[in-house]
Coordinates of C-alpha atoms and ligand atoms in Angstrom, one line a residue:
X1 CA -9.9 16.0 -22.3
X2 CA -9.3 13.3 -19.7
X3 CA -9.0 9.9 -20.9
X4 CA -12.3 8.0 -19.2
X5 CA -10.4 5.5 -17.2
X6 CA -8.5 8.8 -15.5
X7 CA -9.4 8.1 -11.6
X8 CA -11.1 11.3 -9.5
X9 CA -10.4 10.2 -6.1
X10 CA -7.1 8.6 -5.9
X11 CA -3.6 9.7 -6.6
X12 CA -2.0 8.3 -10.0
X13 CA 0.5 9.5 -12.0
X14 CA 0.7 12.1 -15.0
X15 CA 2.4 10.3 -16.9
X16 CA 4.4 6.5 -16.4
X17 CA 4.7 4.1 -13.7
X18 CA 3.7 4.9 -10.2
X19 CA 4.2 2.2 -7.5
X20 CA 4.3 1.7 -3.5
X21 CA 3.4 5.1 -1.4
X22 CA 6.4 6.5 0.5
X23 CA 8.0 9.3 2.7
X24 CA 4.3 9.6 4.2
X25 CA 4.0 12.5 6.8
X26 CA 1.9 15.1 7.7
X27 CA 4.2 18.6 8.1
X28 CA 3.1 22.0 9.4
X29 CA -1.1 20.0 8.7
X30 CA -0.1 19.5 5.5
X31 CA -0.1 15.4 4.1
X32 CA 3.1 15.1 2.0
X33 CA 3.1 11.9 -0.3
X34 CA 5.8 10.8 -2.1
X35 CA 5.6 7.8 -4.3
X36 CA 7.8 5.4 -6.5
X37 CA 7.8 6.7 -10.1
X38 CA 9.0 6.2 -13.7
X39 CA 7.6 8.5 -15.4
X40 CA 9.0 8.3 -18.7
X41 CA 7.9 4.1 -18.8
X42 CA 4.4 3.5 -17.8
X43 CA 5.6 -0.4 -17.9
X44 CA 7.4 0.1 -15.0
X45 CA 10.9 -0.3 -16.7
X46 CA 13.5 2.7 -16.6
X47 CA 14.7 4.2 -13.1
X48 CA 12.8 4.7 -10.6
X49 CA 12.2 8.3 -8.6
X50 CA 10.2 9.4 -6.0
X51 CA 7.1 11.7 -7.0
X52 CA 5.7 14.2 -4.6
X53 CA 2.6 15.8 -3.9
X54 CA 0.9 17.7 -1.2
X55 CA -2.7 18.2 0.3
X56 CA -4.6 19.3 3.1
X57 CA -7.6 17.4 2.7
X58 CA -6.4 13.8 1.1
X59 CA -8.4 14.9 -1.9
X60 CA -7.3 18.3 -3.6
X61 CA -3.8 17.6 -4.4
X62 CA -1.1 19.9 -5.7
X63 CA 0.8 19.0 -9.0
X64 CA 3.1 15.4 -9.6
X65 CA 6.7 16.7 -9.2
X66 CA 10.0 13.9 -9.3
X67 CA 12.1 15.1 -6.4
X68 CA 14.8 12.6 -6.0
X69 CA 16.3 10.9 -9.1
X70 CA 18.9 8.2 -9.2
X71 CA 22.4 10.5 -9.2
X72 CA 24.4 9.7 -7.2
X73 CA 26.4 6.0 -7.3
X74 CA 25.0 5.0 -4.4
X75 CA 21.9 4.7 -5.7
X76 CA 22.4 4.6 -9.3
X77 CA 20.0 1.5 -10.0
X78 CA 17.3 3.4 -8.4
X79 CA 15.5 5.4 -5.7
X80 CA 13.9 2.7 -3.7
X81 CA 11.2 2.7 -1.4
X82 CA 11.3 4.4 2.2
X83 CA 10.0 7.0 4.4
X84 CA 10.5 10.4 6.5
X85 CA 10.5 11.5 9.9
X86 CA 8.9 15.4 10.7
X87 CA 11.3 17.4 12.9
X88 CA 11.7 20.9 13.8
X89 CA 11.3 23.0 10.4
X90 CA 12.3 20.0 8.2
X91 CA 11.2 16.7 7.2
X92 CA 14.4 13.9 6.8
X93 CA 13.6 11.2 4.0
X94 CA 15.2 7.6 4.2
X95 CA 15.2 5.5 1.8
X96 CA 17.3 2.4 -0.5
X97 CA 19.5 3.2 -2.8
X98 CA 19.4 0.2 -5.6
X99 CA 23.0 -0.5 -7.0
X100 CA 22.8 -3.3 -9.8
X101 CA 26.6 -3.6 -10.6
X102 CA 27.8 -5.4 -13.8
X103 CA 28.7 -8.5 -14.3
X104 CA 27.8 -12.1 -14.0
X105 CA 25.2 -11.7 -11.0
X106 CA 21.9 -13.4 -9.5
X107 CA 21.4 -10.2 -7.9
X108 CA 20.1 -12.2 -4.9
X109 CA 23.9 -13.4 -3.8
X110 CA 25.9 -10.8 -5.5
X111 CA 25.8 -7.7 -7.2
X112 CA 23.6 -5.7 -5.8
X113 CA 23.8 -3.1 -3.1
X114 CA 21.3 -1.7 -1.2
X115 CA 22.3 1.8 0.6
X116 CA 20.4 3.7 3.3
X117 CA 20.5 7.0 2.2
X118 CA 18.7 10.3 3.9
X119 CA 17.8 13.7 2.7
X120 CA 16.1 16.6 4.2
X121 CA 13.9 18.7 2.8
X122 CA 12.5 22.3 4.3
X123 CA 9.5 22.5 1.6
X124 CA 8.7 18.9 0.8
X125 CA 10.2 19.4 -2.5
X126 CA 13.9 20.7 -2.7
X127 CA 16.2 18.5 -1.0
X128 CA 19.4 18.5 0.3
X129 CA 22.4 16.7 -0.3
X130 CA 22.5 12.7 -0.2
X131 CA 24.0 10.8 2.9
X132 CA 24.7 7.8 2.6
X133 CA 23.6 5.9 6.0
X134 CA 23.9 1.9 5.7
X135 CA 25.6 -0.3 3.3
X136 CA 25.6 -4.0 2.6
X137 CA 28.5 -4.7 5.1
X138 CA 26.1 -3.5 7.9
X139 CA 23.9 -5.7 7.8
X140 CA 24.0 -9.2 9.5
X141 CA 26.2 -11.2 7.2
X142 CA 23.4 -14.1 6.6
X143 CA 21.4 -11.5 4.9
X144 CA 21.3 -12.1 0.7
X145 CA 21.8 -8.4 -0.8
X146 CA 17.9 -8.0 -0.7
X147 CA 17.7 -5.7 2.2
X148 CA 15.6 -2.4 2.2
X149 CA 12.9 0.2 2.7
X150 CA 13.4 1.8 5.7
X151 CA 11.0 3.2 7.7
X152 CA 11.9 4.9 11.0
X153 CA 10.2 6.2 14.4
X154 CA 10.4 7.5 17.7
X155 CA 9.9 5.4 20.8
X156 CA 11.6 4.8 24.3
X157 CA 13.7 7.7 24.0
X158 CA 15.5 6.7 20.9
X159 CA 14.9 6.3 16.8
X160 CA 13.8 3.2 15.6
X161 CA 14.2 1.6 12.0
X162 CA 13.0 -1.3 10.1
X163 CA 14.5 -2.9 7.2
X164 CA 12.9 -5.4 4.8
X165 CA 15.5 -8.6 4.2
X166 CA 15.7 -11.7 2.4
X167 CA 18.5 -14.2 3.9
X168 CA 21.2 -16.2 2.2
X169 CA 18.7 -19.4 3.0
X170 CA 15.5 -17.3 0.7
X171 CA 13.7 -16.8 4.5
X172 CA 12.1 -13.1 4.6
X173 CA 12.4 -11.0 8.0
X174 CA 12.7 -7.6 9.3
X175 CA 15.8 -6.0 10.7
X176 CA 15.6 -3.5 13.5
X177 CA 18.4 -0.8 13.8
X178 CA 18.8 1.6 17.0
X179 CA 19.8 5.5 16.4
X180 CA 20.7 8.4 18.6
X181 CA 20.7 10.9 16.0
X182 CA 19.0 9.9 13.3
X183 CA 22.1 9.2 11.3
X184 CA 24.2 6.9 13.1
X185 CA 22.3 3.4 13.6
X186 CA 23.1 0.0 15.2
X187 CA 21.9 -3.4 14.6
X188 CA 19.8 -4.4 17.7
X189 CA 17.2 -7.6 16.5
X190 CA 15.3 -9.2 14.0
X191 CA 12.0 -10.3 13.5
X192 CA 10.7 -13.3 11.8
X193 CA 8.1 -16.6 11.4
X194 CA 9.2 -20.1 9.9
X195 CA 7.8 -21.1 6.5
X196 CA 6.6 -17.6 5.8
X197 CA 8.4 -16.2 2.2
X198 CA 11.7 -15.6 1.1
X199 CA 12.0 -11.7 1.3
X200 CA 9.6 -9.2 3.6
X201 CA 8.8 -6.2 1.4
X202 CA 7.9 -2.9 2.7
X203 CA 8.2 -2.9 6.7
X204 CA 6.2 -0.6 8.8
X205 CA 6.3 -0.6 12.8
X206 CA 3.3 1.3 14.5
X207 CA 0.7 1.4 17.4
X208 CA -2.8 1.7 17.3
X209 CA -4.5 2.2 20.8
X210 CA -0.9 1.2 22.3
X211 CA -1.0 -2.3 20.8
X212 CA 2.0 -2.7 18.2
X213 CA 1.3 -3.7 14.8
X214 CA 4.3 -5.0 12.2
X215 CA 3.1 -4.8 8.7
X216 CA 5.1 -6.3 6.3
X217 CA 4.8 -7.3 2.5
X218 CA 6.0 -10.9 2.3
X219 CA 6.9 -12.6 -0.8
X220 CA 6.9 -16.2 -1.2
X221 CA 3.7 -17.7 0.9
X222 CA 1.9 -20.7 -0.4
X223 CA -1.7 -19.7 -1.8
X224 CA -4.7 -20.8 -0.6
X225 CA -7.8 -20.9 -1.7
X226 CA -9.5 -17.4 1.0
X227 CA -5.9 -16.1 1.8
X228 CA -3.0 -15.3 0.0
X229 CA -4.4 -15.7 -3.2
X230 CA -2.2 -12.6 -5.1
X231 CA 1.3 -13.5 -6.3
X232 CA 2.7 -11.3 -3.0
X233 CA 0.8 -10.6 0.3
X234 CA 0.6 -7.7 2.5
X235 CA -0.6 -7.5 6.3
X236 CA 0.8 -7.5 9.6
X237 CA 1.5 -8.9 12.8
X238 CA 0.3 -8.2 16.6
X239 CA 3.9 -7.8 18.0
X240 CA 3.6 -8.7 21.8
X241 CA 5.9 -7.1 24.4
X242 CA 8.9 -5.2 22.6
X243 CA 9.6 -5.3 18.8
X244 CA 13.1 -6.4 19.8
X245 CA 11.7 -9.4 21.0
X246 CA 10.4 -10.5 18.0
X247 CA 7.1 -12.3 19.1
X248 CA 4.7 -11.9 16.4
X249 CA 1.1 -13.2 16.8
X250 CA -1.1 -14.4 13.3
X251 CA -0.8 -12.7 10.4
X252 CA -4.4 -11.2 8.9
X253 CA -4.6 -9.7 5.3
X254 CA -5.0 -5.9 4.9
X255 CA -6.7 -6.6 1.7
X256 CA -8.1 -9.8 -0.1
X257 CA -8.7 -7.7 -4.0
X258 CA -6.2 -8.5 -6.6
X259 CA -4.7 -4.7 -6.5
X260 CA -2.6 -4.2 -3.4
X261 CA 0.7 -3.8 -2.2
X262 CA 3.6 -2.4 -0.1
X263 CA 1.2 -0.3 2.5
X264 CA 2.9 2.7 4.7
X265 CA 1.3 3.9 7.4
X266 CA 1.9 7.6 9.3
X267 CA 0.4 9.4 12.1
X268 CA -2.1 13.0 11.1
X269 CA -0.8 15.7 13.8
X270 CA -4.7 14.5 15.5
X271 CA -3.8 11.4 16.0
X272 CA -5.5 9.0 12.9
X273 CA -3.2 6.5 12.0
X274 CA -3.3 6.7 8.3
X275 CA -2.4 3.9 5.6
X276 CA -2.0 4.1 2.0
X277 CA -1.2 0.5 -0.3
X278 CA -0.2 0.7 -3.8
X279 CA -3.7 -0.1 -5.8
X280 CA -1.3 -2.7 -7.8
X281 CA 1.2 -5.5 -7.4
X282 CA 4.5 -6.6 -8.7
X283 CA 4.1 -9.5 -11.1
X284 CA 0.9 -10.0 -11.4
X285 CA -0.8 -12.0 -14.5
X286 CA -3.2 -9.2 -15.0
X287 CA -3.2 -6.0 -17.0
X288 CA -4.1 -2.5 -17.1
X289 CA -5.3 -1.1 -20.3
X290 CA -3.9 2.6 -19.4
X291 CA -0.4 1.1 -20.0
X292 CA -0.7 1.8 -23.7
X293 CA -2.0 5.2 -23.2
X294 CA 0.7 6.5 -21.3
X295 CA 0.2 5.9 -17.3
X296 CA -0.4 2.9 -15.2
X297 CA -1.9 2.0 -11.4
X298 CA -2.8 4.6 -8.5
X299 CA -2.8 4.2 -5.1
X300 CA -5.3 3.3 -2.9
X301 CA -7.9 5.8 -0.7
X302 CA -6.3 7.1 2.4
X303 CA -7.5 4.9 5.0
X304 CA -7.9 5.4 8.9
X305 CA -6.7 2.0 10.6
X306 CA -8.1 2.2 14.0
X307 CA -8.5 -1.5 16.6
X308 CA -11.7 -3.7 16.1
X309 CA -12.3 -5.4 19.9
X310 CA -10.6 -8.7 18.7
X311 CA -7.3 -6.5 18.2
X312 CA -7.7 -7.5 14.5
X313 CA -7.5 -3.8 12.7
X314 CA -10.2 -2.1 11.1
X315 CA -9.8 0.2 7.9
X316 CA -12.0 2.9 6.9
X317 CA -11.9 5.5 4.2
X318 CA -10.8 8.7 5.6
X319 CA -13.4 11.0 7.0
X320 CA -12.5 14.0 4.4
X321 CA -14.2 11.9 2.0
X322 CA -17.7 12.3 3.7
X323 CA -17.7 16.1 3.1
X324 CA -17.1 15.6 -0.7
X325 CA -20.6 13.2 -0.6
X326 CA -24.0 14.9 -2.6
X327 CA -27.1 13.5 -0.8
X328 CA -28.2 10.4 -0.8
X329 CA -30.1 8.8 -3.6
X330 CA -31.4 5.4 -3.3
X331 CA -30.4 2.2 -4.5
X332 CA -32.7 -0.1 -6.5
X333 CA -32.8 -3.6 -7.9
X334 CA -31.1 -1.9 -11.5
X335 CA -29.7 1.3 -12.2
X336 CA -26.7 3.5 -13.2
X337 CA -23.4 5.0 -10.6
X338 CA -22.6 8.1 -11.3
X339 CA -18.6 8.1 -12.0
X340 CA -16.8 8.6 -8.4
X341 CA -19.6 7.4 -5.6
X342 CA -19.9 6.2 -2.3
X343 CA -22.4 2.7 -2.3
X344 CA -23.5 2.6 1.5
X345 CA -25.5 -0.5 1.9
X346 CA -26.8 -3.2 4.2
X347 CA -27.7 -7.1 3.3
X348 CA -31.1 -8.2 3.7
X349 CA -31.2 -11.5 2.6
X350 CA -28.9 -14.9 2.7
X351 CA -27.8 -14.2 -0.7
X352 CA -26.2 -10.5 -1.6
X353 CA -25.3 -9.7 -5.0
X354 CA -23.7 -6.4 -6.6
X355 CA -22.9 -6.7 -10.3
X356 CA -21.1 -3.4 -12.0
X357 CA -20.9 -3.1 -15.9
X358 CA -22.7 -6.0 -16.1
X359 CA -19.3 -8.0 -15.5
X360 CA -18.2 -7.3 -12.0
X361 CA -20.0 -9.0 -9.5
X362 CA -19.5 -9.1 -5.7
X363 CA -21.7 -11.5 -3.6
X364 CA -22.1 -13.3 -0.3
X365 CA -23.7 -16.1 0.3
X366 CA -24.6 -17.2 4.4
X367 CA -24.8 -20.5 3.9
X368 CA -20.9 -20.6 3.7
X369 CA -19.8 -17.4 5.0
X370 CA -17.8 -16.6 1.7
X371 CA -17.9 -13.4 0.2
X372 CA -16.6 -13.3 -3.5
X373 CA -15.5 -10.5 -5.6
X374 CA -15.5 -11.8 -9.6
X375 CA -15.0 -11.1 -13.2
X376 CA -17.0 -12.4 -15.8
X377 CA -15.9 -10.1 -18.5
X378 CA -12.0 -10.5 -19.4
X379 CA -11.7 -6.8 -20.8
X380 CA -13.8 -5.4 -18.0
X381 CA -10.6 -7.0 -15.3
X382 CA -7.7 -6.8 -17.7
X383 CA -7.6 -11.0 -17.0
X384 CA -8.7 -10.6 -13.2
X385 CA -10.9 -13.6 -11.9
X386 CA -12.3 -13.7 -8.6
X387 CA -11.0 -13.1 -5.0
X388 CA -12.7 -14.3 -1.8
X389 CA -12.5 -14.3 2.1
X390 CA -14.4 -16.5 4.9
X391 CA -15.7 -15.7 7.8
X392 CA -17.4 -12.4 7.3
X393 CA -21.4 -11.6 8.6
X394 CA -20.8 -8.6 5.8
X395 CA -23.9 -7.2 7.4
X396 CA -22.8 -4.0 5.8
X397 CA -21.1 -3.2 2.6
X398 CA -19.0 0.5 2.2
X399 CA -18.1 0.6 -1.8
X400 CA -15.8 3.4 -3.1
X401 CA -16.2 3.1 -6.8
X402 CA -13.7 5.5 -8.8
X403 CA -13.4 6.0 -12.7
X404 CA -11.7 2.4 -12.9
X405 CA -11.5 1.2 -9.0
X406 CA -13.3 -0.3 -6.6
X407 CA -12.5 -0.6 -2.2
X408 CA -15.1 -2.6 -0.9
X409 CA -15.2 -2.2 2.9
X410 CA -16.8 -5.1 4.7
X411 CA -18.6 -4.8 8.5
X412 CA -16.7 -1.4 9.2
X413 CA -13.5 -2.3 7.2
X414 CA -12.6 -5.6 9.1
X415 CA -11.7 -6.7 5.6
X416 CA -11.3 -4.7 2.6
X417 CA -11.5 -6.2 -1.4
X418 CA -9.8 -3.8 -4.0
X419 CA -9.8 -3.7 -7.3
X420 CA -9.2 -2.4 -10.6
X421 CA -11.5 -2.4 -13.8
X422 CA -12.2 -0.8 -17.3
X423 CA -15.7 -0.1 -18.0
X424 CA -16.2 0.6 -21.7
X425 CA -18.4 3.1 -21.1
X426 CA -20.1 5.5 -18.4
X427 CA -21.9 5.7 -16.6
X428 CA -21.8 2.1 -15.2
X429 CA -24.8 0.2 -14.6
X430 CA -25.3 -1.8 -11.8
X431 CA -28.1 -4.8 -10.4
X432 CA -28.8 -5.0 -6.6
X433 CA -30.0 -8.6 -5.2
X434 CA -30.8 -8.7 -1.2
X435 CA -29.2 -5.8 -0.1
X436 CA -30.9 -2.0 0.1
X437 CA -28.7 0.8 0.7
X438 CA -27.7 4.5 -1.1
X439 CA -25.5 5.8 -3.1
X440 CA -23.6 9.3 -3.0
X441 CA -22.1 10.9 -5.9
X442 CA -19.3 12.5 -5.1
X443 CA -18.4 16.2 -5.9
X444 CA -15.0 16.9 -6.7
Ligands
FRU501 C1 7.9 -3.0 -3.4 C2 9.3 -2.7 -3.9 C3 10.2 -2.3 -2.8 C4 11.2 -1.5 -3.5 C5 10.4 -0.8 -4.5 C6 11.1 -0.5 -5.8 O1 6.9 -2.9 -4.4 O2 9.8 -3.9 -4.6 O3 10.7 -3.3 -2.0 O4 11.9 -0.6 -2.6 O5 9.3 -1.6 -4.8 O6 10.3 0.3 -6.7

């Protein structure tokens, strides 16, 4: 039998550690997802692989199988994060190979490498042999040794990558390398913002509507008390004119919850612009009660990312998940979810409040134009507290609620809140204040 906290709708491991989604692609109409694995240490230690799976619906997926494990000396440390390209009967992976050598090291200054490294694969699944691309002495010689996660596309004629990199002087930026081929690649530019972290995580470069987005994953930013309030961030930047050029406009939040991290983003063959974050983060003061029993986080819904009118992006749960809704029942002032639903609801009143398990609350007052997403119960979070955002009408409210998650989806996804938590038992109870709306079970 499947443990209780086991999710329905979103991706987690069999067995250990899963963390940020890579090698995303759609080949032949079919989604390939990799992901970073241990699965032999569901505390994240051991070395990390990447995991694959495969769907053609984002729901119905086919078994967890490790692919690429650390064997090679170039990345012996670790198969690090990174991403693929679809060409012609074959899909080429990139990705970092994590070198920790021995010795007396910080591992910032010295003793680490971090290799480019690329693979093909004709069936998602059996690759070919390691390449090794880029090594430590290719990148600009201010950079510390924290330099990774490719992600490459096409534009202008030519192959484009990114690289995540903390300098020498702890300032986070992206590098941008130029390729004719895919495996020969030159340092053109480099993006960055004063006073914004010490290392950029996770880089992704793409265009929605022909406006170009750089997401990044920065580590390092000073909290506040309705942004940045998770030990790292992740969002992006408008990037006006060229990449190259490096002009990045203000930087907005993909998600204010207390479970997200290291987003990737890739293109369906008609045309959505799909992004999956990690439903977790590194270092974080909070727990997950699987851990003990054998498997910890998930990743989040697929979501589609389309423009808002303010060019500020807008994320929505992908359409698949409509067909898997039952009708419609409802909502009243009490009552109980059924496991994996869809809450579609509007505010009525000043004051909204949701409350799940009778410990998870999410509310919204006018008044101050603060919407709040809180723990009362300690067990019920694993230690989370509360989250919270400004500046939202949150006129409407979309709530994905899985076995143990929950993706709130503000006013058409202009901002998302997502969580984990542990009910003790099912099915979870729930008490409605100033909103009406419906809920959908969903069949699976
Ligand atoms: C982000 C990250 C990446 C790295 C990977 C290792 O969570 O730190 O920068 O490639 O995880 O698992």
């Amino acid at each position: 039998m499947n443990h209780p906290w086991r999710q329905t709708l979103h991706v987690e491991p069999k067995t250990g550690w899963l963390n940020d989604p890579n090698g995303l692609c759609d080949y032949g109409g079919v989604h390939q997802l990799y992901y970073q694995s241990s699965p032999e240490d569901a505390a994240g230690g051991g070395k990390k692989c990447w995991a694959h799976r495969q769907s053609s619906d984002f729901f119905h997926w086919s078994e967890e199988e490790t692919v690429l494990f650390p064997d090679i000396p170039e990345d012996r440390s670790g198969v690090y994060s990174g991403s693929a390209v679809v060409l012609p009967g074959e899909i080429r992976l990139f990705y970092t190979g994590n070198v920790k050598e021995p010795g007396e090291h910080d591992y910032i200054l010295s003793g680490r490498q971090a290799n480019v490294i690329t693979v093909t694969t004709a069936d998602g699944s059996a690759m070919s042999e390691k390449q090794v691309l880029l090594r430590n002495s290719d990148y600009p010689a201010d950079c510390s040794c924290h330099v990774r996660d490719p992600k490459i596309w096409r534009e202008e004629g030519i192959w484009k990558m990114v690289l995540g990199a903390r300098t020498r002087r702890d300032r986070g930026c992206v590098l941008v390398y130029h390729s004719q081929d895919l495996l020969h690649w030159i340092f053109a530019s480099r993006c960055t913002q004063p006073d914004f972290g010490y290392m950029w995580e996770c880089p992704d470069f793409f265009r929605v509507g022909g406006q170009g987005y750089l997401s990044v994953s920065p580590q390092g930013l000073t909290h506040e008390e309705y942004r940045y309030q998770n030990v790292y961030q992740s969002g992006y930047f408008p990037v006006e004119g060229k990449l190259e050029e490096g002009k990045l406009g203000a930087f907005t939040e993909w998600d204010y919850g207390f479970d997200f991290y290291a987003p990737q983003t890739y293109e369906t063959a008609d045309g959505r612009r799909i992004l999956y974050g990690w439903m977790g983060i590194p270092d974080a003061g909070y727990e997950n009660p699987t851990t003990p029993l054998g498997w910890q986080h998930c990743l989040t819904l697929p979501r589609e990312v389309s423009a808002g009118e303010d060019g500020k992006l807008l994320q929505q749960p992908v359409r698949e998940l409509e067909r898997l809704l039952s009708a419609p029942a409802p909502m009243e002032g009490a009552g109980e979810l059924p496991k994996a639903c869809v809450l579609k609801l509007t505010r009525t009143q000043p004051y909204f409040a949701l409350t799940l398990a009778g410990g998870l609350t999410l509310a919204y007052r006018e008044e101050t134009g603060v919407f709040a997403l809180s723990f009362a119960d300690k067990a019920l979070g694993g230690g989370r507290t509360k989250r919270q955002s400004r500046g939202m009408a949150c006129k409407t409210l979309e709530v994905v609620a899985d076995a143990s998650s929950l993706e709130v989806y503000l006013d058409g996804g202009r901002q998302v809140f997502s969580t984990r938590f542990y009910p003790e038992s099912y099915p979870v109870s729930y008490t409605l204040t100033g909103g009406t709306g419906s809920v959908f079970a969903v069949n699976l």
